[in-house]
XYZ file of C-alpha atoms in Angstrom:
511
model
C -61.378 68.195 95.767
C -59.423 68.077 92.366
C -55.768 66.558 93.278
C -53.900 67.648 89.667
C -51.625 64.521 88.366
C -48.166 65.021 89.611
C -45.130 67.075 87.412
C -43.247 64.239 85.338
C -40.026 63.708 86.813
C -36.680 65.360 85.111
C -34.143 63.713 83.133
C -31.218 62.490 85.272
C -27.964 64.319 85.085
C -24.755 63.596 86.358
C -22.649 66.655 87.293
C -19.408 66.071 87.213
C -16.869 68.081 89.039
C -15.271 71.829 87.836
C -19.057 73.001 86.500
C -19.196 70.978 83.422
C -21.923 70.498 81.104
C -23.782 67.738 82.689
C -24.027 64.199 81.175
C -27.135 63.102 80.075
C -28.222 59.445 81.393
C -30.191 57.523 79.331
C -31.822 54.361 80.760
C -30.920 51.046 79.165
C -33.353 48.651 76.981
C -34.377 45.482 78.875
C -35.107 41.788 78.206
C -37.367 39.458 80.620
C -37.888 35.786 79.385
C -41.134 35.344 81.198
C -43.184 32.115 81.801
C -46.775 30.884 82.945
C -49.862 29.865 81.430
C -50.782 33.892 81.183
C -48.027 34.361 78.890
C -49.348 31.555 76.762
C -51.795 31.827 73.691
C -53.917 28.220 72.975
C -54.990 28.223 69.379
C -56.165 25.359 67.240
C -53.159 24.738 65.695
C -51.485 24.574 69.078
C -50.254 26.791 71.771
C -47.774 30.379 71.017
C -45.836 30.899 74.467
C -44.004 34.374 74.580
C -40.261 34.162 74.593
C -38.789 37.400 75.043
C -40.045 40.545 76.612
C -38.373 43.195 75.311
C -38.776 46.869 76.875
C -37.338 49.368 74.978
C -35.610 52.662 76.866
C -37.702 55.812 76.383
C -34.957 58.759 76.055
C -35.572 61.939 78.163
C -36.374 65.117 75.960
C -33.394 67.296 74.943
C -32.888 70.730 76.633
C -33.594 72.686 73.565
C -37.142 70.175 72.608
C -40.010 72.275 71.393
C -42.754 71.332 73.298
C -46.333 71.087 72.315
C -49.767 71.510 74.091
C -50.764 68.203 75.409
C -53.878 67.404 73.487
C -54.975 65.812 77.337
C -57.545 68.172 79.019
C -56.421 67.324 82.234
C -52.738 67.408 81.846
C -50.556 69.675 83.160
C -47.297 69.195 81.469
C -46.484 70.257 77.739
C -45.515 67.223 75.508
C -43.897 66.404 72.009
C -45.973 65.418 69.208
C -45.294 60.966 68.916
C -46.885 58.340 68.170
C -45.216 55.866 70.245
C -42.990 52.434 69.534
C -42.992 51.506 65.860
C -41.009 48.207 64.769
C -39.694 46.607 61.591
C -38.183 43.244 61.247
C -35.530 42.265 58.923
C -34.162 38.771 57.818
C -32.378 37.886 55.345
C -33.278 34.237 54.430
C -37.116 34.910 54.896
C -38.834 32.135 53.782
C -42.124 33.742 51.179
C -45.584 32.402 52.257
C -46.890 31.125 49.652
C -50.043 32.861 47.359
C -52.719 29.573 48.376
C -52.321 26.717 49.658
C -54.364 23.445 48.996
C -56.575 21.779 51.461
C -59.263 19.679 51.332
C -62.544 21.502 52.465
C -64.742 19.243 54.479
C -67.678 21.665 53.653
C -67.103 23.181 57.949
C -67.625 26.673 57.831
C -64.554 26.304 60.328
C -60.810 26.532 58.458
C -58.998 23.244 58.809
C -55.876 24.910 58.995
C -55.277 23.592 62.049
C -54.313 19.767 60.804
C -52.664 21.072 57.396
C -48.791 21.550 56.265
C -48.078 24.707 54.559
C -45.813 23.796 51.847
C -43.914 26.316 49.863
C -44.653 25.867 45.587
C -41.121 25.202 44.143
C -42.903 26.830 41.146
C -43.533 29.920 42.772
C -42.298 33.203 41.013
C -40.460 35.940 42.995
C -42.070 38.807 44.821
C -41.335 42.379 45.020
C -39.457 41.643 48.463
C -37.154 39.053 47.046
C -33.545 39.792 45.831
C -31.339 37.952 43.345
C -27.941 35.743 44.916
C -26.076 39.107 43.823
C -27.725 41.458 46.168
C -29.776 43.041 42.823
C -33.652 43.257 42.620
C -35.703 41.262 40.507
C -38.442 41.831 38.385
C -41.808 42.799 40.012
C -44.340 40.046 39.668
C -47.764 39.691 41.082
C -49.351 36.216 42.387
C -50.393 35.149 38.713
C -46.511 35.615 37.555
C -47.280 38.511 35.348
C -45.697 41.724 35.380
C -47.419 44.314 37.506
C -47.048 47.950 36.075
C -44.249 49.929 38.478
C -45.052 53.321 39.351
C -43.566 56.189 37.128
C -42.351 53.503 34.839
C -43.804 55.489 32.053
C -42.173 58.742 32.534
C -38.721 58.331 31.271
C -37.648 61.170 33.511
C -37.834 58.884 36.348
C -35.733 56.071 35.141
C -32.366 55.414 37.182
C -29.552 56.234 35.449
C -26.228 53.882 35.813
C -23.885 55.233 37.785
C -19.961 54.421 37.908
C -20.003 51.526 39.770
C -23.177 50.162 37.501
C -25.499 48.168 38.912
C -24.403 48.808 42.581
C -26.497 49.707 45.518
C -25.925 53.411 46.038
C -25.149 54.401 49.591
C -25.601 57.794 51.325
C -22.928 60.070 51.610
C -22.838 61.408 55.219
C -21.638 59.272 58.396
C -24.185 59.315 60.852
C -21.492 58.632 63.712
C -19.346 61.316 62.347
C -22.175 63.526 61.870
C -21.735 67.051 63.134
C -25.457 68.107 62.179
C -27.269 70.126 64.755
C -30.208 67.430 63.692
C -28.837 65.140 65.301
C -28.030 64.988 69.485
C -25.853 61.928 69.939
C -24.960 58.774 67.987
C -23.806 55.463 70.229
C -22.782 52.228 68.571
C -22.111 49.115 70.552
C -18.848 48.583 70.908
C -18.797 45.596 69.089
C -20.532 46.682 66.499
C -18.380 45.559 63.428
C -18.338 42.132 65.166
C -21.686 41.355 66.520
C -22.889 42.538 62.387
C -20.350 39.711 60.683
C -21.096 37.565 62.992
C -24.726 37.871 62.279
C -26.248 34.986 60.252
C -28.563 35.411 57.814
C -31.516 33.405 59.683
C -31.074 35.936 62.404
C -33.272 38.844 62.787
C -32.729 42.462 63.169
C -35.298 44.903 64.274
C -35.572 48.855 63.983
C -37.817 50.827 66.579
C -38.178 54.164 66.899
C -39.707 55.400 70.037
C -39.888 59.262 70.604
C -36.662 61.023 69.432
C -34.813 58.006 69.940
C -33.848 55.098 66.708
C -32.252 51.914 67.606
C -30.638 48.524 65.347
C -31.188 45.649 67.384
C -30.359 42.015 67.253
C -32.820 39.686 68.393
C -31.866 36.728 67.149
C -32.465 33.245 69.162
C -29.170 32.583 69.624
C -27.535 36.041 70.696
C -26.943 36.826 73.687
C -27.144 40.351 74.068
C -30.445 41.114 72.856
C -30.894 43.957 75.275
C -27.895 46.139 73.465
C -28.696 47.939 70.709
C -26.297 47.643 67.478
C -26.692 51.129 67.164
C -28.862 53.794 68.934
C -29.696 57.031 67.484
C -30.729 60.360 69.362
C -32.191 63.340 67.764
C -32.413 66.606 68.885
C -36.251 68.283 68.119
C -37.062 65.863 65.846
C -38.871 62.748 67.126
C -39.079 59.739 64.562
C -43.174 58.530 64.117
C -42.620 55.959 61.398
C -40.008 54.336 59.470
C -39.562 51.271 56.895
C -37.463 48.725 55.222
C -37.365 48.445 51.556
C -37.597 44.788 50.967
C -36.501 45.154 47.112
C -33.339 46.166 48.277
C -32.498 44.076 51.337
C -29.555 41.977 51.605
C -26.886 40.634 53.614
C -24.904 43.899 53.345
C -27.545 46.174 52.738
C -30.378 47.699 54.280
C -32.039 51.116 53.324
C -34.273 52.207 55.911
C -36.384 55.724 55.753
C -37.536 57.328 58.823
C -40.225 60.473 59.196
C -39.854 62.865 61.574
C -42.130 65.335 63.442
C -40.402 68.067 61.995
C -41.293 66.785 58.812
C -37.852 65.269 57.899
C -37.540 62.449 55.716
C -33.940 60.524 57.082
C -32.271 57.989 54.297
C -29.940 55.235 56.796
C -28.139 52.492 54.985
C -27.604 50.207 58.207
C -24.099 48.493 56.905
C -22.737 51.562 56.457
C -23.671 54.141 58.583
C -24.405 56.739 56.202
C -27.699 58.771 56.130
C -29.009 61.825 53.675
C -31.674 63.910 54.994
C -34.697 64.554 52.627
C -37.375 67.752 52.655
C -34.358 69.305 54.864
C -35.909 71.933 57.090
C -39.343 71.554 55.723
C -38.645 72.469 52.357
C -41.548 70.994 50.511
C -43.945 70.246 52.898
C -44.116 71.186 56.807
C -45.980 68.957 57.853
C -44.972 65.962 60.212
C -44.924 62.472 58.770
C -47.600 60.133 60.318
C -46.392 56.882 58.018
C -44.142 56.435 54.993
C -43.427 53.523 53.245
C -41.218 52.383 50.139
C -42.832 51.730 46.776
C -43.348 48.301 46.019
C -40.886 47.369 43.393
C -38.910 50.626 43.498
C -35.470 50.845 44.356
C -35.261 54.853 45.006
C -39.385 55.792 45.168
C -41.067 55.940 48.700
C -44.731 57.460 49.844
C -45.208 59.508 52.765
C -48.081 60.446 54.486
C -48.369 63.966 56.325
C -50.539 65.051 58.829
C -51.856 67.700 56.476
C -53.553 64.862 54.427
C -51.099 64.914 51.648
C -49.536 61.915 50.194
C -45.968 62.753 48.709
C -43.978 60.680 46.648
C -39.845 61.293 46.881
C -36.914 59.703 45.474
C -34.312 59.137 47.842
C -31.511 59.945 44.946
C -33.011 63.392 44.201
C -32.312 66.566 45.520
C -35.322 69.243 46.966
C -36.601 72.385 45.940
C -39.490 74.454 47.132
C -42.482 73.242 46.028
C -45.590 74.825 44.354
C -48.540 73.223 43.338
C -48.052 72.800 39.190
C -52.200 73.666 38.595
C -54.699 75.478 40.202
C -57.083 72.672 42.001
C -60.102 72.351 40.044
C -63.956 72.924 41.559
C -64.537 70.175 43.860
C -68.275 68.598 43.061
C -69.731 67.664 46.642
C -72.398 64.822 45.938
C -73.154 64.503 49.732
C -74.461 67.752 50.958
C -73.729 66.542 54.504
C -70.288 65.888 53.681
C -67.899 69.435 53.175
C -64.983 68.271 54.235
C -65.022 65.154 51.669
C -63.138 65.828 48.373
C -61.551 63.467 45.733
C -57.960 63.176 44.949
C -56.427 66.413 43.948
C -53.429 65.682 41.859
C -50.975 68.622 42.605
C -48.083 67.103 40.932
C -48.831 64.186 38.846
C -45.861 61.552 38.278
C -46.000 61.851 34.685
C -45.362 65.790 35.005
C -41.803 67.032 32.723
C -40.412 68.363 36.233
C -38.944 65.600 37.841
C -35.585 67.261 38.450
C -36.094 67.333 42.373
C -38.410 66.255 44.796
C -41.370 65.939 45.182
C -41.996 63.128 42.365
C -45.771 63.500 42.661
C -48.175 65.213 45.313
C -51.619 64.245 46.214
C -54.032 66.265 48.180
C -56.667 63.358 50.086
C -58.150 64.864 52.755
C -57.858 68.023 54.999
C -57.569 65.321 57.892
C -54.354 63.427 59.380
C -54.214 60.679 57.510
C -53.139 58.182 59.977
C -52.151 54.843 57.271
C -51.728 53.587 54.144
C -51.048 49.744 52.715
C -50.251 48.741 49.264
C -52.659 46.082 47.951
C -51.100 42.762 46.686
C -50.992 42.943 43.309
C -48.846 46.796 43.786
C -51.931 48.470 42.107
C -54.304 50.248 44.462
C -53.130 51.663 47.899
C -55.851 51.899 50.764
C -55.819 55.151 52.630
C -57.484 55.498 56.555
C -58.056 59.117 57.643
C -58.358 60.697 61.103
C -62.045 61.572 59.569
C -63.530 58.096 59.217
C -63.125 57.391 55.465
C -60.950 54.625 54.121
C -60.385 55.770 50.316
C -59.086 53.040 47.758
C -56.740 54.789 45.065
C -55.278 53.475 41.943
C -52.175 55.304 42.241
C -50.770 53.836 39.255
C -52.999 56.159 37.423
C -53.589 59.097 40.396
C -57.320 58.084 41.092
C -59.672 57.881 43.807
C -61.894 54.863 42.757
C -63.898 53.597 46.292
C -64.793 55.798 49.383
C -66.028 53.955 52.762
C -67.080 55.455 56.056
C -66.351 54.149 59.541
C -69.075 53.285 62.168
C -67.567 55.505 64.229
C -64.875 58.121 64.605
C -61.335 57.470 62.763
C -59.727 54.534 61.260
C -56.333 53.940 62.805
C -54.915 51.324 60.830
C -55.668 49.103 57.414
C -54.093 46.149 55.740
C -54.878 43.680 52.832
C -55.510 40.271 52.914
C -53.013 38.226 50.853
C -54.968 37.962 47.938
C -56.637 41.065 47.525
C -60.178 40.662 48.201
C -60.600 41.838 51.823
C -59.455 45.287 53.770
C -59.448 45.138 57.404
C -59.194 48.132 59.181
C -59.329 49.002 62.704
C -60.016 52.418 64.766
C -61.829 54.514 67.270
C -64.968 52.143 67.111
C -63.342 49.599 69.018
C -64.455 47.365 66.178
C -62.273 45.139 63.170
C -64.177 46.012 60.090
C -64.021 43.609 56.762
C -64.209 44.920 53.817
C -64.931 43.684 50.442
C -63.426 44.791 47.119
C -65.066 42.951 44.979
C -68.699 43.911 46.353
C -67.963 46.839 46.853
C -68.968 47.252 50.593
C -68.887 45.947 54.439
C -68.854 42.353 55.379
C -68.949 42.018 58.827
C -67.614 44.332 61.955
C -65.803 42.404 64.269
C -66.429 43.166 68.438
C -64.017 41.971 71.281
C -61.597 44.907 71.765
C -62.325 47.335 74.683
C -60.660 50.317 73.191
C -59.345 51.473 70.350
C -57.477 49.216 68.169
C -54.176 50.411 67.016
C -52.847 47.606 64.370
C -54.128 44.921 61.919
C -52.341 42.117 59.979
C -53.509 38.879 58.279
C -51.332 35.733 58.207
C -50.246 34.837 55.087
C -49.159 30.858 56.382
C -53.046 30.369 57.461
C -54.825 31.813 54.942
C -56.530 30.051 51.765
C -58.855 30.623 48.740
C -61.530 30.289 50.987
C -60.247 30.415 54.840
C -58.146 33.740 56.575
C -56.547 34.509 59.500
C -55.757 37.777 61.061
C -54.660 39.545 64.117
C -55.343 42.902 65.509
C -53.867 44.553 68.501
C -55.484 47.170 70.318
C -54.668 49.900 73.139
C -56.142 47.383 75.749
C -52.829 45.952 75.593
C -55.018 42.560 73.711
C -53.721 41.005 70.673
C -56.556 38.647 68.982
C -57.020 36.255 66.432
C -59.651 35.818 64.473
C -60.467 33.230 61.711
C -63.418 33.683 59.232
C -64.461 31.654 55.986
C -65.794 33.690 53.076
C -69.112 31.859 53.171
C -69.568 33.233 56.757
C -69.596 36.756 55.754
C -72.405 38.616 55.525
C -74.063 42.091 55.514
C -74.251 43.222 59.289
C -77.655 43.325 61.116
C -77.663 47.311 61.141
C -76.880 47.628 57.192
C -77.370 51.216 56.258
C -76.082 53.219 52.992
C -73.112 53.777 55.116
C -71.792 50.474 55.494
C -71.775 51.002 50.763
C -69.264 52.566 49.191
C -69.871 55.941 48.910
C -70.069 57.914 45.809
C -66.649 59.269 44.521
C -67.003 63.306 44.126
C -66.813 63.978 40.525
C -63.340 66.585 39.655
């Protein structure tokens, strides 16, 4: 006998007397300091021990949600397009890994980073994420100290122009809190607000989460008490928030510019100090398509990429106004060198950055895939930008110049996430395969596939503070609720067991 999963409960109301509109409840955000020896992580350089748990309030959906068909064959109730809890940390004083650090190699194929001390080069020049003592961006560099190339920097078009107050971070216009946009359902900051933010040093940390329609400014620092209260919590009303970002060239102690995407396919702009937001492809305007990631530009001040489910990368500047966009050419005929493969296509520049229209958004458009693509990272050096669609592919572009130079297929289904290792060399990425994959750039194809997850894996990061010329560390989480470490040594690596043409990089289609 088939038993059908039981309806999902309703959102609480609270009537209040006279037939009022009823009040809304939302639940509350809470922390658990936990303890044991299962909430402890033995490593070789010693043991990590979990010191917060922090559970973060889903909101109910609002009366007048759009639902969607639950892409669940078995479920019964309609449900909102999300992509659950995504997190960014911010703080001020972060101390920069540094590009390699020395340590004597014993010849072990094993890293000794266990018994070393990571010590920051005095010497070191500044990153892309670092700021000036006045709050105003420096000059992007890559590892080597020389200038790396900044996207659009050759278009004139694109190049800020001084304002009245100079050199000044420009703000948004619009108070969020006294918004009265039908976009958005309720605002609620703490009621401390102004104090808990002076008061906040600037070792402490903030985080931003989105989960569902909901946005919240938290304070976890180590010392503050109230780590359950958000600083600020944002509802929406349709739209529910998939992604959002930092821009690091920007950050300071008075300033944070964060960009959120919406399922609706709204870009938000929310200076955090402030309170002030601008809303960006407003009602769909250029592209209708939700936002799956978006991230700011290394080096850019106003320039960030999103990524829509329609497999189009856009570039916007927060400063510029939209119009309705068309594509400026005709695609050209697209040359499939892999009978077997239709749906694979190279880049298809629809609006190139160097175009003479750069009067509104969109700053340049790029047609990847007809597939969701589901992430993107930028490498180190701010050159090439690695792509993971819902299809299996991970594409390498050089977006500096708008093309697709590497193509690589998964060993099954679709990549979920990518990242770079710190300096360059290696692309993890993680996905339906249950399986880590390492990639290498210089060779040009797959290095080893990594096993130990039980489902799919949903994240992947290396650790800049244990990795070396020769030794790396990474982590990957996965949706068997496991986070892992793994360390490998570039003389371990080799080509897999089961090496096939597919493990290659594929041939690029010609345009």
């Amino acid at each position: 006998m088939f038993v059908p999963p039981p309806q999902p409960r309703p959102p609480q109301h609270v009537y209040v007397p006279g037939g009022m509109t009823p009040i809304l409840l939302d639940t509350s955000n809470t922390v658990g300091h936990p303890s044991g020896p299962e909430f402890q992580l033995a490593v070789g350089e010693g043991i990590y021990c979990l010191q917060d748990d922090v559970h973060l309030a889903t909101p109910p959906p609002h009366p007048s949600e759009h639902t969607n068909a639950n892409p669940n064959p078995l479920a019964t109730a309609l449900t909102p397009p999300t992509t659950g809890v995504k997190l960014s940390l911010s703080c001020s004083n972060t101390r920069k890994p540094p590009h390699f650090y020395n340590i004597a190699n014993s010849g072990s194929t094993r890293s000794n980073l266990a018994n070393s001390v990571i010590r920051e080069s005095e010497k070191e020049s500044r990153s892309s994420h670092e700021t000036s003592s006045d709050g105003l961006a420096t000059h992007l560099t890559s590892a080597s100290g020389v200038k790396t190339p900044i996207f659009g920097e050759d278009n004139a078009l694109l190049t800020p122009t001084p304002g009245k107050d100079g050199a000044k971070r420009k703000k948004p216009k619009t108070s969020i809190v006294k918004s009265n946009s039908s976009f958005i359902s309720r605002v609620m900051p703490h009621e401390a607000m102004t104090k808990r933010v002076q008061e906040h040093t600037i070792e402490g940390l903030f985080v931003f989460a989105n989960i569902n329609r909901a946005f919240q400014w938290l304070d976890l620092s180590p010392r503050n008490e109230m780590k359950a209260q958000h600083v600020i919590k944002i509802l929406f009303t349709k739209a529910h928030m998939l992604c959002h970002d930092i821009n690091p060239f920007t950050k300071g102690p008075n300033h944070l510019d964060v960009i959120m995407g919406a399922s609706t396919a709204d870009i938000m702009w929310f200076e955090a100090f402030s309170q002030k937001y601008a809303r960006i492809n407003k009602n769909a305007l250029i592209n209708p398509s939700p936002i799956h990631q978006i991230k700011w530009l290394p080096g850019s001040e106003n320039l960030f990429l999103a990524a829509h489910m329609d497999g189009t990368l856009i570039v916007y500047d927060k400063e510029r106004d939209d119009a309705a966009f068309v594509p400026e050419e005709k695609p050209p005929h697209i040359n499939h060198s892999r009978g077997s493969d239709k749906d694979h296509r190279p880049l298809l520049v629809n609006k190139s950055v160097n175009s003479r229209n750069q009067k509104s958004n969109p700053v340049a458009s790029w047609k990847l895939s007809n597939h969701r693509i589901n992430d993107f990272a930028f490498s180190p050096d701010s050159r090439h930008l690695a792509v993971v669609t819902e299809d299996g592919y991970l594409h390498i572009i050089d977006y500096l110049v708008e093309q697709l130079t590497d193509i690589y297929q998964s060993y099954y289904g679709a990549f979920l996430c990518v990242c770079w290792s710190p300096d360059g060399k290696y692309i993890l990425t993680g996905g339906q395969d249950d399986l880590v994959s390492i990639w290498s750039l210089t060779e040009r194809r797959l290095v080893a596939r990594c096993p130990g997850h039980h489902s799919w894996i949903s994240s992947v990061a290396f650790d800049p503070w244990r990795c070396d010329d020769r030794n790396y560390r990474f982590g990957s989480v996965g949706e068997d609720r496991r986070l892992l470490l793994w360390d490998f040594n570039a003389a371990m690596l080799h080509r897999p067991k089961a090496a096939s043409a597919s493990n290659d990089c594929l041939p690029v289609p010609e345009r």
